[in-house]
Coordinates of C-alpha atoms (C1' of nucleotides) in Angstrom, one line a residue:
Chain C
M257 CA 112.5 -52.7 -19.0
P258 CA 108.9 -53.8 -18.3
D259 CA 107.6 -57.0 -19.6
P260 CA 105.5 -56.1 -22.7
A261 CA 103.3 -59.2 -22.1
S262 CA 102.0 -57.8 -18.8
N263 CA 99.7 -54.9 -18.6
P264 CA 101.2 -51.9 -17.0
P265 CA 99.3 -51.0 -13.9
S266 CA 97.2 -48.0 -14.4
P267 CA 97.6 -45.1 -12.0
A268 CA 94.5 -46.2 -10.1
T269 CA 95.4 -49.8 -9.8
A270 CA 98.8 -48.9 -8.5
K271 CA 97.1 -47.0 -5.7
S272 CA 96.4 -48.8 -2.4
M273 CA 92.9 -48.3 -1.1
D274 CA 94.1 -49.1 2.3
E275 CA 96.6 -46.2 2.1
I276 CA 93.9 -43.9 0.9
M277 CA 91.6 -44.9 3.6
A278 CA 94.4 -44.4 6.2
L279 CA 95.0 -40.9 4.9
C280 CA 91.3 -40.1 4.9
K281 CA 91.1 -40.9 8.5
R282 CA 94.4 -39.3 9.6
R283 CA 93.7 -36.0 7.9
G284 CA 90.0 -35.8 8.7
F285 CA 88.4 -36.4 5.3
V286 CA 86.3 -39.6 6.2
F287 CA 85.4 -41.1 9.5
Q288 CA 83.5 -44.2 10.2
A289 CA 80.0 -43.2 11.4
S290 CA 79.4 -43.8 15.2
E291 CA 82.9 -45.1 15.4
I292 CA 83.2 -44.9 19.2
Y293 CA 80.3 -47.3 19.4
G294 CA 81.9 -49.8 17.0
G295 CA 80.7 -48.2 13.8
I296 CA 77.4 -48.9 11.9
N297 CA 77.6 -50.8 8.7
G298 CA 77.1 -48.7 5.6
F299 CA 77.4 -45.3 7.1
W300 CA 80.3 -42.8 6.9
D301 CA 80.8 -39.3 8.2
Y302 CA 82.9 -36.6 6.6
G303 CA 85.5 -34.9 8.9
P304 CA 86.4 -31.2 8.5
L305 CA 88.4 -31.5 5.3
G306 CA 86.1 -34.0 3.8
A307 CA 83.0 -32.0 4.6
Q308 CA 84.5 -29.0 2.8
L309 CA 85.6 -31.1 -0.1
K310 CA 82.2 -32.5 -0.5
K311 CA 80.6 -29.0 -0.3
N312 CA 83.0 -27.7 -2.9
L313 CA 81.9 -30.5 -5.3
R314 CA 78.2 -30.0 -4.5
D315 CA 78.7 -26.2 -5.1
A316 CA 80.5 -26.8 -8.4
W317 CA 77.6 -28.9 -9.6
W318 CA 75.0 -26.4 -8.4
Q319 CA 77.0 -23.5 -10.1
D320 CA 77.3 -25.4 -13.4
V321 CA 73.9 -27.0 -13.6
V322 CA 71.6 -24.5 -11.9
M323 CA 73.2 -21.1 -11.9
N324 CA 75.1 -21.2 -15.2
P325 CA 73.6 -24.4 -16.9
C326 CA 76.0 -26.3 -18.9
W327 CA 78.5 -23.4 -19.0
G328 CA 76.0 -21.4 -21.1
R329 CA 76.0 -23.8 -23.9
T330 CA 73.1 -24.0 -26.3
G331 CA 71.3 -27.2 -26.6
P332 CA 70.0 -29.0 -29.8
S333 CA 67.1 -26.7 -30.1
G334 CA 69.4 -23.8 -30.3
E335 CA 68.6 -22.1 -27.1
R336 CA 70.6 -21.9 -23.9
V337 CA 70.0 -24.7 -21.4
R338 CA 67.6 -23.7 -18.7
T339 CA 67.2 -25.3 -15.3
V340 CA 65.4 -24.3 -12.1
P341 CA 66.2 -25.7 -8.6
L342 CA 64.1 -27.6 -6.2
D343 CA 64.4 -28.9 -2.7
S344 CA 61.8 -31.6 -1.9
T345 CA 61.5 -33.7 1.2
I346 CA 63.1 -36.9 2.1
I347 CA 59.8 -38.3 3.2
Q348 CA 57.1 -38.3 0.5
H349 CA 53.6 -39.6 0.5
P350 CA 53.9 -43.4 0.5
R351 CA 51.9 -43.5 -2.7
V352 CA 54.7 -41.7 -4.5
W353 CA 56.8 -44.9 -4.1
Q354 CA 53.9 -47.0 -5.3
A355 CA 53.6 -45.0 -8.5
S356 CA 57.4 -45.0 -9.0
G357 CA 57.5 -48.7 -8.7
H358 CA 59.8 -48.8 -5.8
I359 CA 57.5 -50.6 -3.3
A360 CA 57.0 -53.4 -5.8
G361 CA 60.5 -53.4 -7.3
F362 CA 62.6 -52.8 -4.2
N363 CA 61.3 -55.9 -2.5
D364 CA 62.8 -59.1 -3.8
P365 CA 62.7 -62.1 -1.5
M366 CA 65.7 -64.3 -1.7
V367 CA 66.4 -67.9 -0.9
D368 CA 69.9 -69.2 0.0
C369 CA 71.3 -72.7 -0.5
R370 CA 73.0 -74.0 2.6
E371 CA 75.0 -76.4 0.6
T372 CA 76.3 -74.4 -2.3
K373 CA 76.0 -71.0 -0.7
Q374 CA 74.2 -69.8 -3.8
R375 CA 71.5 -67.2 -3.6
Y376 CA 68.4 -67.2 -5.7
R377 CA 65.5 -64.8 -6.3
Y378 CA 62.6 -66.5 -4.7
D379 CA 60.2 -65.6 -7.6
H380 CA 62.7 -67.0 -10.1
V381 CA 62.9 -70.4 -8.7
Q382 CA 60.6 -73.2 -10.0
V383 CA 60.4 -76.9 -9.3
F384 CA 59.7 -80.0 -11.3
T385 CA 57.4 -82.4 -9.4
R386 CA 55.5 -85.4 -10.1
Q387 CA 52.0 -84.9 -11.3
G388 CA 49.7 -85.1 -8.4
T389 CA 52.6 -84.9 -6.0
T390 CA 53.0 -87.7 -3.7
S391 CA 54.4 -87.0 -0.3
E392 CA 57.6 -89.1 -0.9
A393 CA 58.7 -87.7 -4.3
P394 CA 61.6 -85.3 -4.4
M395 CA 61.3 -82.0 -6.3
F396 CA 63.8 -80.6 -8.5
A397 CA 64.3 -76.8 -8.3
F398 CA 65.8 -74.7 -11.1
V399 CA 66.1 -71.2 -12.2
L400 CA 64.2 -70.4 -15.3
G401 CA 66.4 -69.8 -18.3
T402 CA 69.6 -71.1 -16.8
E403 CA 71.5 -74.3 -17.4
T404 CA 69.9 -75.7 -14.2
E405 CA 66.6 -76.0 -16.0
N406 CA 67.9 -78.7 -18.4
R407 CA 69.9 -80.5 -15.7
Q408 CA 67.1 -80.8 -13.4
R409 CA 64.6 -81.6 -16.0
K410 CA 66.7 -84.7 -16.9
K411 CA 66.8 -85.8 -13.4
A412 CA 63.1 -85.3 -13.1
E413 CA 62.2 -87.1 -16.2
K414 CA 64.2 -90.1 -15.1
K415 CA 62.6 -90.1 -11.7
F416 CA 59.0 -89.3 -12.7
D417 CA 58.9 -91.1 -16.0
M418 CA 57.8 -88.0 -17.8
K419 CA 54.8 -87.5 -15.7
M420 CA 55.7 -84.2 -14.2
E421 CA 54.7 -80.6 -13.9
V422 CA 56.3 -77.3 -13.2
V423 CA 55.3 -75.4 -10.1
A424 CA 56.6 -72.1 -8.6
L425 CA 58.7 -72.6 -5.5
S426 CA 56.4 -70.1 -3.8
D427 CA 53.5 -72.5 -4.3
I428 CA 55.3 -75.4 -2.5
A429 CA 54.0 -76.0 1.0
P430 CA 56.6 -75.3 3.7
A431 CA 56.2 -78.9 4.8
D432 CA 57.5 -80.1 1.5
W433 CA 60.6 -77.9 1.3
P434 CA 62.8 -80.6 2.9
K435 CA 62.2 -82.6 -0.3
V436 CA 63.4 -79.8 -2.6
L437 CA 66.7 -80.4 -4.4
A438 CA 68.2 -76.9 -4.8
P439 CA 69.4 -76.0 -8.4
H440 CA 73.0 -76.6 -7.8
A441 CA 72.9 -78.9 -4.8
E442 CA 73.7 -82.6 -4.3
A443 CA 71.5 -83.1 -1.3
I444 CA 67.9 -82.2 -0.8
G445 CA 66.4 -79.8 1.6
T446 CA 69.2 -77.2 1.6
L447 CA 67.2 -74.1 0.7
T448 CA 66.5 -71.6 3.5
E449 CA 63.2 -69.8 4.1
P450 CA 62.6 -66.9 1.7
K451 CA 64.2 -63.8 3.2
Q452 CA 62.6 -60.5 2.5
F453 CA 65.0 -57.7 1.4
N454 CA 63.6 -54.3 2.1
L455 CA 65.7 -51.9 0.1
M456 CA 63.7 -48.9 1.2
F457 CA 64.1 -47.5 4.8
K458 CA 60.8 -47.7 6.6
T459 CA 59.7 -45.1 9.1
Y460 CA 56.5 -43.9 10.8
V461 CA 55.0 -40.5 10.5
G462 CA 53.4 -39.1 13.6
A463 CA 54.3 -39.3 17.3
T464 CA 51.8 -42.0 18.0
A465 CA 52.2 -43.7 14.6
G466 CA 51.3 -47.3 14.0
E467 CA 51.4 -49.6 10.9
D468 CA 48.9 -47.4 9.1
D469 CA 51.4 -44.5 9.2
V470 CA 54.2 -46.2 7.5
A471 CA 56.4 -44.0 5.3
Y472 CA 59.7 -44.4 3.5
L473 CA 62.9 -42.5 3.3
R474 CA 63.4 -41.7 -0.3
P475 CA 65.7 -44.0 -2.3
E476 CA 66.2 -41.3 -4.9
T477 CA 65.6 -37.6 -5.1
A478 CA 64.2 -37.8 -8.5
Q479 CA 60.6 -38.7 -7.6
G480 CA 60.3 -35.4 -5.6
I481 CA 61.0 -33.6 -8.8
F482 CA 58.4 -35.4 -10.8
V483 CA 55.8 -34.9 -8.1
Q484 CA 56.4 -31.2 -8.1
F485 CA 56.6 -30.8 -11.9
K486 CA 53.2 -29.3 -12.2
N487 CA 53.9 -26.7 -9.6
V488 CA 57.1 -25.7 -11.1
V489 CA 55.5 -25.3 -14.5
D490 CA 52.5 -23.4 -13.1
T491 CA 54.6 -21.0 -11.1
T492 CA 58.0 -20.2 -12.8
R493 CA 57.2 -19.4 -16.4
V494 CA 59.5 -22.2 -17.5
K495 CA 58.9 -23.5 -21.0
I496 CA 60.0 -26.9 -22.3
P497 CA 62.7 -27.7 -22.8
F498 CA 63.9 -27.2 -19.2
G499 CA 65.4 -29.1 -16.3
I500 CA 64.6 -29.2 -12.6
A501 CA 67.7 -29.8 -10.4
Q502 CA 68.0 -31.0 -6.9
T503 CA 70.7 -32.3 -4.5
G504 CA 70.0 -34.2 -1.4
K505 CA 70.3 -37.3 0.7
A506 CA 68.8 -40.7 -0.3
F507 CA 68.7 -44.0 1.5
R508 CA 68.9 -47.6 0.4
N509 CA 69.2 -50.7 2.5
E510 CA 72.0 -52.1 0.4
V511 CA 72.3 -55.8 0.7
T512 CA 76.0 -55.5 1.0
P513 CA 77.5 -52.2 1.8
R514 CA 81.0 -52.4 0.5
N515 CA 84.1 -50.6 -0.7
F516 CA 84.5 -47.7 1.7
T517 CA 81.9 -45.0 0.9
F518 CA 81.1 -46.4 -2.6
R519 CA 78.0 -48.2 -1.6
S520 CA 76.6 -46.5 1.5
R521 CA 73.1 -46.8 2.9
E522 CA 72.9 -43.0 3.3
F523 CA 74.2 -41.1 0.4
E524 CA 73.7 -37.9 -1.4
Q525 CA 72.5 -37.4 -5.0
M526 CA 72.8 -34.6 -7.5
E527 CA 69.9 -35.0 -10.0
V528 CA 68.4 -33.2 -13.0
E529 CA 65.2 -34.1 -14.6
F530 CA 65.3 -32.5 -17.9
F531 CA 61.9 -32.3 -19.7
C532 CA 61.5 -32.0 -23.4
H533 CA 59.4 -33.0 -26.2
E534 CA 59.7 -36.6 -27.5
S535 CA 60.9 -35.5 -30.9
E536 CA 63.9 -33.8 -29.3
A537 CA 64.6 -36.3 -26.5
L538 CA 67.4 -38.3 -28.1
D539 CA 69.3 -35.2 -29.1
W540 CA 69.1 -33.9 -25.5
F541 CA 70.2 -37.3 -24.3
S542 CA 73.3 -36.9 -26.4
F543 CA 73.8 -33.4 -25.3
W544 CA 73.7 -34.2 -21.6
R545 CA 75.7 -37.4 -22.0
K546 CA 78.5 -35.5 -23.6
W547 CA 78.5 -32.5 -21.3
R548 CA 78.2 -34.4 -18.0
M549 CA 81.4 -36.4 -19.0
E550 CA 83.2 -33.1 -19.7
W551 CA 82.0 -31.7 -16.4
W552 CA 83.6 -34.6 -14.4
E553 CA 86.8 -34.0 -16.4
S554 CA 86.7 -30.3 -15.5
I555 CA 86.8 -31.0 -11.8
G556 CA 89.9 -33.1 -11.9
L557 CA 89.0 -36.5 -13.1
A558 CA 90.3 -36.1 -16.6
G559 CA 92.3 -39.2 -17.7
E560 CA 92.2 -42.8 -18.5
N561 CA 90.5 -43.6 -15.2
L562 CA 87.3 -41.9 -16.4
R563 CA 85.1 -43.3 -19.1
L564 CA 81.6 -42.8 -20.6
Y565 CA 80.0 -46.2 -20.9
D566 CA 76.8 -46.8 -23.0
T567 CA 74.4 -49.1 -21.2
P568 CA 73.6 -52.2 -23.5
Q569 CA 69.9 -52.2 -24.5
K570 CA 69.4 -55.5 -22.6
D571 CA 70.5 -54.0 -19.3
L572 CA 68.2 -51.0 -19.5
A573 CA 65.3 -50.7 -17.1
H574 CA 62.1 -51.7 -18.8
Y575 CA 60.9 -48.0 -19.1
A576 CA 64.3 -46.6 -20.2
K577 CA 65.1 -45.9 -23.8
A578 CA 68.8 -45.2 -23.5
G579 CA 71.4 -44.9 -20.8
S580 CA 75.0 -44.0 -20.3
D581 CA 77.1 -44.1 -17.3
V582 CA 80.1 -41.9 -16.4
E583 CA 82.3 -44.4 -14.7
Y584 CA 85.6 -44.1 -12.7
R585 CA 88.2 -46.9 -12.3
F586 CA 88.5 -47.0 -8.6
P587 CA 91.3 -49.0 -7.0
F588 CA 88.8 -51.5 -5.7
T589 CA 87.0 -51.9 -9.1
A590 CA 90.2 -51.9 -11.3
P591 CA 90.6 -53.0 -13.9
G592 CA 86.8 -52.5 -14.0
F593 CA 84.9 -49.3 -13.4
G594 CA 82.3 -48.1 -10.9
E595 CA 79.4 -45.7 -11.6
L596 CA 79.6 -42.0 -10.8
E597 CA 76.6 -40.8 -12.6
G598 CA 73.9 -42.4 -14.8
I599 CA 72.4 -40.5 -17.7
A600 CA 69.1 -42.1 -18.6
Y601 CA 66.5 -41.4 -21.1
R602 CA 63.4 -42.4 -19.1
G603 CA 60.7 -41.7 -21.8
D604 CA 57.6 -40.3 -20.2
F605 CA 57.3 -43.2 -17.7
D606 CA 57.5 -41.3 -14.4
L607 CA 55.0 -38.5 -15.2
R608 CA 52.6 -41.0 -16.6
Q609 CA 52.8 -43.1 -13.5
H610 CA 52.2 -40.1 -11.3
A611 CA 49.4 -38.9 -13.6
E612 CA 47.8 -42.3 -13.1
H613 CA 48.3 -42.8 -9.4
S614 CA 47.5 -39.3 -8.3
G615 CA 44.3 -39.3 -10.3
L616 CA 45.5 -36.0 -12.1
K617 CA 45.5 -37.9 -15.4
D618 CA 45.8 -35.5 -18.3
N619 CA 46.1 -32.5 -16.0
L620 CA 49.7 -33.5 -15.4
K621 CA 50.4 -33.0 -19.1
Y622 CA 52.3 -30.0 -20.3
F623 CA 50.6 -27.6 -22.7
D624 CA 53.1 -26.6 -25.4
M625 CA 52.0 -23.5 -27.2
T626 CA 54.7 -23.6 -29.7
R627 CA 53.5 -26.9 -31.2
G628 CA 50.5 -28.1 -33.2
E629 CA 48.8 -27.0 -36.5
P630 CA 48.7 -23.3 -37.3
L631 CA 45.3 -21.7 -36.4
P632 CA 43.7 -19.2 -38.9
N633 CA 45.3 -16.4 -36.9
G634 CA 48.7 -17.8 -37.6
Q635 CA 49.3 -19.0 -34.1
P636 CA 50.0 -22.8 -33.4
K637 CA 47.2 -24.7 -32.0
G638 CA 49.3 -26.1 -29.2
E639 CA 50.0 -29.7 -28.1
K640 CA 49.3 -31.3 -24.8
Y641 CA 51.6 -34.1 -23.8
F642 CA 53.7 -35.8 -21.2
P643 CA 57.2 -34.5 -21.6
H644 CA 60.0 -37.0 -22.1
V645 CA 62.7 -37.1 -19.5
I646 CA 66.5 -37.1 -19.6
E647 CA 67.9 -37.8 -16.2
P648 CA 71.5 -37.1 -15.3
S649 CA 71.8 -38.6 -11.8
A650 CA 75.1 -38.2 -10.1
G651 CA 76.3 -39.6 -6.8
L652 CA 77.9 -36.9 -4.7
D653 CA 79.7 -39.3 -2.3
R654 CA 81.0 -41.3 -5.1
G655 CA 82.2 -38.2 -6.8
V656 CA 84.1 -37.3 -3.6
L657 CA 85.6 -40.8 -3.4
A658 CA 86.6 -40.7 -7.0
I659 CA 88.3 -37.3 -6.4
L660 CA 90.0 -38.7 -3.3
C661 CA 91.3 -41.7 -5.2
E662 CA 92.4 -39.6 -8.2
A663 CA 94.1 -37.0 -6.0
Y664 CA 96.0 -39.5 -4.0
T665 CA 99.6 -39.6 -5.3
K666 CA 102.6 -41.3 -3.8
D667 CA 106.0 -39.9 -4.7
A668 CA 108.7 -41.5 -2.8
S669 CA 111.3 -39.0 -4.3
R670 CA 109.6 -36.3 -2.3
P671 CA 110.2 -35.5 1.4
S672 CA 106.5 -35.8 1.8
P673 CA 105.6 -38.9 -0.1
E674 CA 101.8 -38.7 0.1
I675 CA 100.2 -35.8 -1.9
M676 CA 96.5 -35.1 -2.6
R677 CA 96.4 -33.5 -6.0
F678 CA 93.0 -31.9 -5.8
H679 CA 91.8 -29.6 -8.6
P680 CA 91.9 -26.1 -7.1
R681 CA 88.2 -25.8 -7.5
V682 CA 87.4 -28.6 -5.2
A683 CA 90.4 -28.5 -2.9
P684 CA 89.1 -27.9 0.7
I685 CA 92.1 -25.8 1.5
K686 CA 92.7 -23.1 -1.1
A687 CA 95.9 -21.7 0.1
A688 CA 98.3 -21.4 3.0
V689 CA 100.4 -18.4 4.2
F690 CA 103.6 -19.2 6.2
P691 CA 106.3 -17.1 7.8
L692 CA 109.5 -18.8 6.9
V693 CA 110.7 -18.4 10.5
N694 CA 108.6 -17.3 13.4
K695 CA 110.5 -14.0 14.1
D696 CA 112.1 -10.9 12.5
G697 CA 108.7 -9.4 11.6
M698 CA 107.7 -12.3 9.3
P699 CA 104.7 -13.5 11.3
E700 CA 103.1 -10.1 11.3
V701 CA 103.4 -9.8 7.5
A702 CA 102.0 -13.4 7.1
D703 CA 99.1 -12.6 9.4
R704 CA 98.2 -9.6 7.2
L705 CA 98.4 -11.6 4.0
H706 CA 96.4 -14.4 5.5
A707 CA 93.6 -12.1 6.6
E708 CA 93.6 -10.4 3.1
L709 CA 93.2 -13.8 1.4
Q710 CA 90.8 -15.2 3.8
G711 CA 88.5 -12.1 3.3
R712 CA 88.7 -12.5 -0.5
F713 CA 88.7 -16.3 -0.9
G714 CA 87.5 -17.7 2.4
R715 CA 84.0 -18.2 0.9
S716 CA 85.3 -21.0 -1.3
G717 CA 87.5 -22.9 1.1
F718 CA 89.9 -22.7 4.0
I719 CA 92.9 -20.3 3.9
E720 CA 95.4 -21.6 6.4
T721 CA 98.4 -20.1 8.2
D722 CA 100.9 -21.8 10.4
A723 CA 104.1 -20.6 12.0
K724 CA 105.1 -23.7 14.0
Q725 CA 107.9 -26.2 13.3
S726 CA 110.0 -26.3 10.2
I727 CA 108.9 -24.9 6.8
G728 CA 109.4 -28.4 5.3
K729 CA 106.9 -30.0 7.7
R730 CA 104.4 -27.3 7.0
Y731 CA 104.7 -27.8 3.2
A732 CA 104.3 -31.6 3.8
R733 CA 101.2 -31.1 5.9
M734 CA 99.7 -29.0 3.2
D735 CA 100.6 -31.7 0.5
E736 CA 98.7 -34.3 2.5
A737 CA 95.7 -31.9 2.8
G738 CA 95.7 -31.2 -0.9
C739 CA 96.4 -27.4 -0.6
P740 CA 97.4 -26.3 -4.1
Y741 CA 99.5 -23.1 -3.2
C742 CA 101.6 -22.0 -0.2
F743 CA 102.8 -18.5 0.1
T744 CA 105.9 -17.9 2.2
V745 CA 107.0 -14.7 3.8
D746 CA 110.8 -14.5 4.1
G747 CA 113.7 -12.1 4.6
D748 CA 113.2 -10.6 1.0
T749 CA 109.6 -10.0 1.8
L750 CA 110.6 -7.4 4.3
T751 CA 112.9 -5.6 2.0
G752 CA 111.5 -6.3 -1.5
Q753 CA 107.8 -6.8 -0.9
T754 CA 107.7 -10.1 -2.5
V755 CA 106.8 -13.6 -1.4
T756 CA 107.5 -17.1 -2.7
V757 CA 104.6 -19.2 -4.1
R758 CA 105.1 -22.9 -3.9
D759 CA 103.2 -25.3 -6.2
R760 CA 101.9 -28.4 -4.6
D761 CA 102.3 -30.6 -7.6
T762 CA 105.8 -29.7 -8.6
G763 CA 107.2 -28.4 -5.4
K764 CA 108.7 -25.5 -7.4
Q765 CA 108.8 -22.0 -6.1
D766 CA 108.4 -18.6 -7.8
R767 CA 108.7 -15.2 -6.3
I768 CA 105.8 -12.8 -6.8
A769 CA 104.9 -9.4 -5.5
L770 CA 103.1 -9.3 -2.1
D771 CA 100.4 -7.2 -3.6
K772 CA 99.9 -9.6 -6.5
V773 CA 99.2 -12.6 -4.4
G774 CA 95.4 -12.1 -4.5
G775 CA 95.3 -11.8 -8.2
F776 CA 97.5 -14.8 -8.6
L777 CA 95.2 -16.9 -6.5
A778 CA 92.1 -15.5 -8.2
G779 CA 93.5 -16.7 -11.5
K780 CA 94.4 -20.1 -10.2
L781 CA 91.0 -20.7 -8.4
G782 CA 88.9 -19.3 -11.3
A783 CA 87.4 -16.9 -8.8
Chain V
rG147 C1' 73.2 -63.8 3.9
rC148 C1' 77.6 -67.5 3.0
rG149 C1' 83.1 -68.2 2.9
rG150 C1' 88.1 -66.2 3.9
rG151 C1' 91.2 -62.3 6.2
rC152 C1' 91.7 -58.6 9.8
rG153 C1' 90.6 -55.5 14.5
rU154 C1' 96.5 -53.2 19.9
rA155 C1' 97.9 -45.1 20.6
rG156 C1' 95.8 -40.2 15.5
rC157 C1' 98.4 -43.5 11.4
rU158 C1' 101.6 -48.1 10.4
rC159 C1' 102.5 -52.1 13.2
rA160 C1' 105.3 -55.5 17.2
rG161 C1' 103.6 -58.2 21.3
rU162 C1' 100.9 -66.2 21.4
rG163 C1' 99.1 -67.0 29.3
rG164 C1' 102.8 -63.1 33.6
rU165 C1' 104.2 -54.9 34.6
rA166 C1' 100.7 -52.8 27.3
rG167 C1' 105.3 -51.4 23.4
rA168 C1' 108.0 -49.0 18.9
rG169 C1' 108.3 -45.8 14.6
rC170 C1' 105.9 -41.8 12.6
rG171 C1' 102.4 -38.0 13.7
rU172 C1' 100.4 -34.5 17.5
rC173 C1' 101.4 -30.7 21.4
rA174 C1' 105.0 -27.5 24.3
rG175 C1' 109.9 -25.1 24.6
rC176 C1' 114.6 -24.1 22.3
rC177 C1' 116.8 -23.7 17.7
rU178 C1' 115.9 -22.5 12.7
rU179 C1' 116.3 -17.9 6.1
rC180 C1' 112.7 -23.0 2.0
rC181 C1' 110.9 -29.0 2.0
rA182 C1' 108.1 -34.5 7.4
rA183 C1' 115.8 -31.1 9.7
rG184 C1' 118.0 -30.9 15.1
rC185 C1' 117.8 -30.8 20.7
rU186 C1' 114.6 -31.2 25.1
rG187 C1' 110.1 -32.5 27.2
rA188 C1' 104.8 -34.0 27.2
rA189 C1' 100.1 -35.9 26.2
rC190 C1' 97.6 -39.9 24.1
rG191 C1' 95.2 -47.1 25.2
rU192 C1' 87.3 -49.5 26.9
rC193 C1' 94.1 -54.1 23.2
rG194 C1' 86.6 -53.5 18.7
rA195 C1' 82.5 -55.1 22.4
rG196 C1' 80.3 -58.8 25.8
rG197 C1' 80.7 -63.4 28.3
rG198 C1' 83.7 -67.8 29.6
rU199 C1' 88.3 -70.7 31.1
rU200 C1' 92.5 -69.4 34.5
rC201 C1' 95.8 -67.5 40.3
rG202 C1' 96.4 -64.4 36.1
rA203 C1' 93.8 -63.1 29.2
rA204 C1' 95.8 -58.4 24.1
rU205 C1' 97.1 -63.7 24.0
rC206 C1' 92.8 -69.6 24.8
rC207 C1' 87.2 -70.6 24.1
rC208 C1' 82.1 -68.8 22.8
rU209 C1' 79.0 -64.8 21.1
rU210 C1' 78.7 -60.2 18.8
rC211 C1' 80.0 -55.6 16.1
rG212 C1' 83.0 -53.3 12.3
rC213 C1' 86.4 -53.2 8.1
rC214 C1' 88.8 -55.6 3.7
rC215 C1' 88.4 -59.6 -0.2
rG216 C1' 85.4 -63.3 -2.8
rC217 C1' 80.4 -65.0 -3.9
rU218 C1' 75.4 -62.9 -3.9
rC219 C1' 72.6 -58.5 -4.8
rC220 C1' 72.5 -53.6 -6.9
rA221 C1' 64.8 -51.7 -9.0

RNA sequence: GCGGGCGUAGCUCAGUGGUAGAGCGUCAGCCUUCCAAGCUGAACGUCGAGGGUUCGAAUCCCUUCGCCCGCUCCA
């Protein structure tokens, strides 16, 4: 009888991240990047099964977002969702990142306190000093708007007899830093030099490039979409509302890469920028918010470990009007959640920024012929505007990690205690075909069935076959690799033209006709 | 960037100054008519890396890299 006062562990919290990571290594899902050289902080490679799993997830997104957008649903305006794909470059013109705000916003110098181990944003720290600072007077540093302000003010008032002023830490001469009392410190002079944090990866364009040729690896794929918005509109007959979708690598020099692949410095995004008229934007935001949640559920994350979380207004970026996150309760975040995808209503911020910085100005606006006052001939006059944007931005690697965590199951009652319960759509191995024993004509039948299934389903994932060792071992291996169905050729196959199909999740077996195997698998894989 | 923990075979780990080990996995052969079964055999190690102390270092010291946890950060 469990203690009712204690919270029962959720399935995710009960899972051990160490065990999941060990399985990922052992079965070739995830390897440390450059491992034989000692690894490199914040980078991970996908092994054979992981690479296929990741591709399956990316393909599922592409199919459901680009090729059959939102499963054919109609949006708030009553017409089917339309999106078009794009593949823009990792390296863009440096001014793209000026326009987007990343060059300004991605560089926050920090100072550390040697005594208290606290870290502060350099530009947030101010100091109380005596008016007309004398060389001996101490300085009381504080962080604006925190309790340190009052505490340090009291000290300063006592010391300076009310004759004091407030100066930014950045305006204090380096020679005076030894006199600064850090916000939480007891001793003076404990603050380190400001340290620059460059969250964008810098590179140089051109074989003989110098400092004039600095460029950046994109920290998000989104800006490539905004930059090509006009070309897409001019060349593809798209009409608002519509989306532009793109998957691709992005790079961020995270301060602290942590938690397996969750916060990596090189990662892959799956993003849509959905353009619409301001009057419909909130409806589209609701539409995407709801559908993206359903999509993650559809690929195997349904359950209490997935949630849709609305960003509080105070936490939104300055340009954002609304935001929701699809979040997963990872073993390392439990009982909290970690973000898989952010759905943001960004207003018209990005297109306006690029209109301004590129000099295109109003030429970057969209001309909507369905809006505006009716003309004498009955047609609308049209309206020129910057479309508003809904941005569902998903992390592919985080999706893979969530799927790995969700799929990992430990069942001590089974001969093979570790099972990866992948949804068949994303499972890297779709099916396996075994001869029960490696003789009596069974291998030949198994080979034929394997060839048939590979020809029909090999485009969506691996179809395995294996005749070595005991059947139990082969089933166990497939459980660890997450293969949903195993077909076994046995003595009855030779006489009755049937095989057994074993279900990974239950271990149960059914007998089906040899010539129905393809149809059975097609039904299960949704192919 | 700070603090703590850890790093030995593919995985899990033992080995605290004296010949690098175990279990599992992997591979080969035999056997095998449904769940990591059995028998026989085999391969696999920069003991994370570099330096130092020592007659001798996986073991002690220094430096460094990586992973995990906590702080911090996350436009």
